Amino acid sequence: MKILIATGIYPPDVGGPATYSARLAKEFPERGHDVKVLSFGSFRFLPKFARHFFYFINVLWMGHDRDVIFAQDPVSVGFVSVIASKILRKKFVIRIAGDYAWEQGVMRFGVKELLDGFLDKEYGFFVELLKKMERFSARHANTIIVPSNYLAGVLQKWGIDKSKIFLIYNTVSFLERIPKKEARRKLGISQDKNILFAPGREVPWKGFKMLKDLDIQNARLVVGTFPRDEYTLWLSACDIFLLNTGYEGFSHQILEAMAFGKPIITTDAGGNKEIVKNGENALAVEYNNKEAWRAAITNLLADPKLQEIISQGAKETAKKFLEKDMAGETIKVLGSVI
């Protein structure tokens, strides 16, 4: 099978879509498939409209000998890719790991609601245009892949027939765990200080501002986006992994923290409900509830027994996802449309 992966970002860019696309680009050829990758990141140096035009031209050029075009979002790469697939008469599959219109609405157009509240409301011209674009891509796809039941439900609220939607959970990316003391030595931090690790993009729904306002005694909060090697060091070195989020399609980072056996505090937002079991493999706390978060962190730091319970439960949960064959399941879905 000849596949064109159209992705918004790709290594050395950091983020879930980059990790996902790179993993498939490695595993598909190992299983006998011919893969090309086209990253929108290669065109970001161009003026805004020019970058989309030249990306479209390149989808046409690179897609002409492909069996299927596999887009990784419904707008920035998906919208032009579905049009190119129609021109080329190629099969088109899209993976939707979030609501692009909502994300852009929050970051650029003043949307205040979280995703569940956003779906049933109308907004200004640009947000409604993005809604139409992502739903156009979804309607005209031969098949849609989602990483959680939660997102399958979101797409059904868009009006997409559930028979077109296939659930393929993320699997745990391989990260080399480093002994905690060694990781701290490499980072140049004290062996005695409690490290609270909250990685991720600085987007409004991640709730970093509230975490930064917490004052936890004898604890250092580490927040931000990190290169992969440094991220692995901090994940190895930390005492508690934090994800104060108002929205998750399905979190790679929670799975990675679980695989490392880290005590986790997060929310039950979105797809988190499908992996987070409060008191068993994580603590689930209300999004942006400052006092609840302070209490959860303080109590967990003071309770080694609870830390061990959550750590063991987290590793058991991660093991289930390590056993999943994400690439194999994706190949089956792509092959089914040809």
JSON list of C-alpha atoms in Angstrom, two decimals, residues 13-101:
[
{"chain": "A", "resi": 13, "resn": "ASP", "atom": "CA", "xyz": [8.86, 19.76, 16.01]},
{"chain": "A", "resi": 14, "resn": "VAL", "atom": "CA", "xyz": [7.54, 18.66, 19.41]},
{"chain": "A", "resi": 15, "resn": "GLY", "atom": "CA", "xyz": [3.97, 17.52, 20.03]},
{"chain": "A", "resi": 16, "resn": "GLY", "atom": "CA", "xyz": [1.55, 14.60, 19.84]},
{"chain": "A", "resi": 17, "resn": "PRO", "atom": "CA", "xyz": [0.92, 14.75, 16.04]},
{"chain": "A", "resi": 18, "resn": "ALA", "atom": "CA", "xyz": [4.67, 14.88, 15.37]},
{"chain": "A", "resi": 19, "resn": "THR", "atom": "CA", "xyz": [5.32, 11.85, 17.60]},
{"chain": "A", "resi": 20, "resn": "TYR", "atom": "CA", "xyz": [2.38, 9.93, 16.10]},
{"chain": "A", "resi": 21, "resn": "SER", "atom": "CA", "xyz": [3.31, 10.66, 12.46]},
{"chain": "A", "resi": 22, "resn": "ALA", "atom": "CA", "xyz": [6.98, 9.81, 12.99]},
{"chain": "A", "resi": 23, "resn": "ARG", "atom": "CA", "xyz": [6.07, 6.53, 14.62]},
{"chain": "A", "resi": 24, "resn": "LEU", "atom": "CA", "xyz": [3.83, 5.48, 11.73]},
{"chain": "A", "resi": 25, "resn": "ALA", "atom": "CA", "xyz": [6.41, 6.67, 9.17]},
{"chain": "A", "resi": 26, "resn": "LYS", "atom": "CA", "xyz": [8.88, 4.29, 10.82]},
{"chain": "A", "resi": 27, "resn": "GLU", "atom": "CA", "xyz": [6.57, 1.31, 11.39]},
{"chain": "A", "resi": 28, "resn": "PHE", "atom": "CA", "xyz": [4.62, 1.27, 8.10]},
{"chain": "A", "resi": 29, "resn": "PRO", "atom": "CA", "xyz": [7.70, 0.58, 5.90]},
{"chain": "A", "resi": 30, "resn": "GLU", "atom": "CA", "xyz": [8.79, -2.15, 8.33]},
{"chain": "A", "resi": 31, "resn": "ARG", "atom": "CA", "xyz": [5.51, -3.87, 7.44]},
{"chain": "A", "resi": 32, "resn": "GLY", "atom": "CA", "xyz": [6.04, -3.55, 3.69]},
{"chain": "A", "resi": 33, "resn": "HIS", "atom": "CA", "xyz": [4.24, -0.29, 2.93]},
{"chain": "A", "resi": 34, "resn": "ASP", "atom": "CA", "xyz": [5.55, 2.65, 0.91]},
{"chain": "A", "resi": 35, "resn": "VAL", "atom": "CA", "xyz": [5.24, 5.89, 2.90]},
{"chain": "A", "resi": 36, "resn": "LYS", "atom": "CA", "xyz": [5.79, 9.55, 2.10]},
{"chain": "A", "resi": 37, "resn": "VAL", "atom": "CA", "xyz": [5.42, 12.30, 4.72]},
{"chain": "A", "resi": 38, "resn": "LEU", "atom": "CA", "xyz": [4.46, 15.91, 3.99]},
{"chain": "A", "resi": 39, "resn": "SER", "atom": "CA", "xyz": [4.69, 18.29, 6.96]},
{"chain": "A", "resi": 40, "resn": "PHE", "atom": "CA", "xyz": [2.97, 21.66, 6.96]},
{"chain": "A", "resi": 41, "resn": "GLY", "atom": "CA", "xyz": [5.82, 22.82, 9.20]},
{"chain": "A", "resi": 42, "resn": "SER", "atom": "CA", "xyz": [8.07, 22.92, 6.13]},
{"chain": "A", "resi": 43, "resn": "PHE", "atom": "CA", "xyz": [5.94, 25.75, 4.71]},
{"chain": "A", "resi": 44, "resn": "ARG", "atom": "CA", "xyz": [5.48, 27.94, 7.79]},
{"chain": "A", "resi": 45, "resn": "PHE", "atom": "CA", "xyz": [8.21, 30.35, 6.67]},
{"chain": "A", "resi": 46, "resn": "LEU", "atom": "CA", "xyz": [5.91, 31.47, 3.83]},
{"chain": "A", "resi": 47, "resn": "PRO", "atom": "CA", "xyz": [3.19, 34.16, 4.13]},
{"chain": "A", "resi": 48, "resn": "LYS", "atom": "CA", "xyz": [-0.06, 32.79, 5.55]},
{"chain": "A", "resi": 49, "resn": "PHE", "atom": "CA", "xyz": [-2.07, 32.13, 2.39]},
{"chain": "A", "resi": 50, "resn": "ALA", "atom": "CA", "xyz": [0.99, 31.16, 0.35]},
{"chain": "A", "resi": 51, "resn": "ARG", "atom": "CA", "xyz": [1.89, 28.37, 2.78]},
{"chain": "A", "resi": 52, "resn": "HIS", "atom": "CA", "xyz": [-1.54, 26.75, 2.35]},
{"chain": "A", "resi": 53, "resn": "PHE", "atom": "CA", "xyz": [-1.41, 27.09, -1.43]},
{"chain": "A", "resi": 54, "resn": "PHE", "atom": "CA", "xyz": [2.05, 25.53, -1.73]},
{"chain": "A", "resi": 55, "resn": "TYR", "atom": "CA", "xyz": [1.13, 22.79, 0.73]},
{"chain": "A", "resi": 56, "resn": "PHE", "atom": "CA", "xyz": [-1.89, 21.99, -1.49]},
{"chain": "A", "resi": 57, "resn": "ILE", "atom": "CA", "xyz": [0.33, 21.87, -4.60]},
{"chain": "A", "resi": 58, "resn": "ASN", "atom": "CA", "xyz": [2.70, 19.50, -2.82]},
{"chain": "A", "resi": 59, "resn": "VAL", "atom": "CA", "xyz": [-0.16, 17.22, -1.73]},
{"chain": "A", "resi": 60, "resn": "LEU", "atom": "CA", "xyz": [-1.16, 17.00, -5.40]},
{"chain": "A", "resi": 61, "resn": "TRP", "atom": "CA", "xyz": [2.43, 16.32, -6.46]},
{"chain": "A", "resi": 62, "resn": "MET", "atom": "CA", "xyz": [3.26, 13.76, -3.78]},
{"chain": "A", "resi": 63, "resn": "GLY", "atom": "CA", "xyz": [-0.18, 12.16, -3.74]},
{"chain": "A", "resi": 64, "resn": "HIS", "atom": "CA", "xyz": [-0.51, 11.36, -7.43]},
{"chain": "A", "resi": 65, "resn": "ASP", "atom": "CA", "xyz": [1.02, 7.87, -7.05]},
{"chain": "A", "resi": 66, "resn": "ARG", "atom": "CA", "xyz": [-0.43, 7.06, -3.61]},
{"chain": "A", "resi": 67, "resn": "ASP", "atom": "CA", "xyz": [-3.29, 4.70, -2.80]},
{"chain": "A", "resi": 68, "resn": "VAL", "atom": "CA", "xyz": [-4.48, 6.75, 0.16]},
{"chain": "A", "resi": 69, "resn": "ILE", "atom": "CA", "xyz": [-3.89, 10.20, 1.64]},
{"chain": "A", "resi": 70, "resn": "PHE", "atom": "CA", "xyz": [-3.86, 10.07, 5.44]},
{"chain": "A", "resi": 71, "resn": "ALA", "atom": "CA", "xyz": [-4.30, 13.52, 7.06]},
{"chain": "A", "resi": 72, "resn": "GLN", "atom": "CA", "xyz": [-3.57, 14.24, 10.72]},
{"chain": "A", "resi": 73, "resn": "ASP", "atom": "CA", "xyz": [-5.99, 17.10, 11.32]},
{"chain": "A", "resi": 74, "resn": "PRO", "atom": "CA", "xyz": [-9.19, 18.37, 9.69]},
{"chain": "A", "resi": 75, "resn": "VAL", "atom": "CA", "xyz": [-8.18, 21.94, 8.77]},
{"chain": "A", "resi": 76, "resn": "SER", "atom": "CA", "xyz": [-4.51, 22.97, 8.49]},
{"chain": "A", "resi": 77, "resn": "VAL", "atom": "CA", "xyz": [-3.65, 19.87, 6.43]},
{"chain": "A", "resi": 78, "resn": "GLY", "atom": "CA", "xyz": [-6.97, 18.04, 6.19]},
{"chain": "A", "resi": 79, "resn": "PHE", "atom": "CA", "xyz": [-8.96, 20.65, 4.27]},
{"chain": "A", "resi": 80, "resn": "VAL", "atom": "CA", "xyz": [-6.52, 21.00, 1.36]},
{"chain": "A", "resi": 81, "resn": "SER", "atom": "CA", "xyz": [-5.78, 17.26, 1.45]},
{"chain": "A", "resi": 82, "resn": "VAL", "atom": "CA", "xyz": [-9.42, 16.26, 1.02]},
{"chain": "A", "resi": 83, "resn": "ILE", "atom": "CA", "xyz": [-9.72, 18.63, -1.96]},
{"chain": "A", "resi": 84, "resn": "ALA", "atom": "CA", "xyz": [-6.52, 17.18, -3.45]},
{"chain": "A", "resi": 85, "resn": "SER", "atom": "CA", "xyz": [-7.85, 13.65, -2.93]},
{"chain": "A", "resi": 86, "resn": "LYS", "atom": "CA", "xyz": [-10.99, 14.53, -4.89]},
{"chain": "A", "resi": 87, "resn": "ILE", "atom": "CA", "xyz": [-8.93, 15.95, -7.77]},
{"chain": "A", "resi": 88, "resn": "LEU", "atom": "CA", "xyz": [-6.60, 12.93, -7.78]},
{"chain": "A", "resi": 89, "resn": "ARG", "atom": "CA", "xyz": [-9.45, 10.47, -7.16]},
{"chain": "A", "resi": 90, "resn": "LYS", "atom": "CA", "xyz": [-7.60, 9.00, -4.21]},
{"chain": "A", "resi": 91, "resn": "LYS", "atom": "CA", "xyz": [-8.98, 7.55, -1.01]},
{"chain": "A", "resi": 92, "resn": "PHE", "atom": "CA", "xyz": [-8.87, 9.94, 1.93]},
{"chain": "A", "resi": 93, "resn": "VAL", "atom": "CA", "xyz": [-8.61, 9.01, 5.61]},
{"chain": "A", "resi": 94, "resn": "ILE", "atom": "CA", "xyz": [-8.34, 11.54, 8.41]},
{"chain": "A", "resi": 95, "resn": "ARG", "atom": "CA", "xyz": [-7.30, 11.21, 12.03]},
{"chain": "A", "resi": 96, "resn": "ILE", "atom": "CA", "xyz": [-9.07, 13.69, 14.27]},
{"chain": "A", "resi": 97, "resn": "ALA", "atom": "CA", "xyz": [-7.51, 14.10, 17.71]},
{"chain": "A", "resi": 98, "resn": "GLY", "atom": "CA", "xyz": [-9.29, 17.32, 18.68]},
{"chain": "A", "resi": 99, "resn": "ASP", "atom": "CA", "xyz": [-11.70, 20.04, 17.61]},
{"chain": "A", "resi": 100, "resn": "TYR", "atom": "CA", "xyz": [-9.58, 22.44, 15.56]},
{"chain": "A", "resi": 101, "resn": "ALA", "atom": "CA", "xyz": [-12.25, 25.16, 15.43]}
]
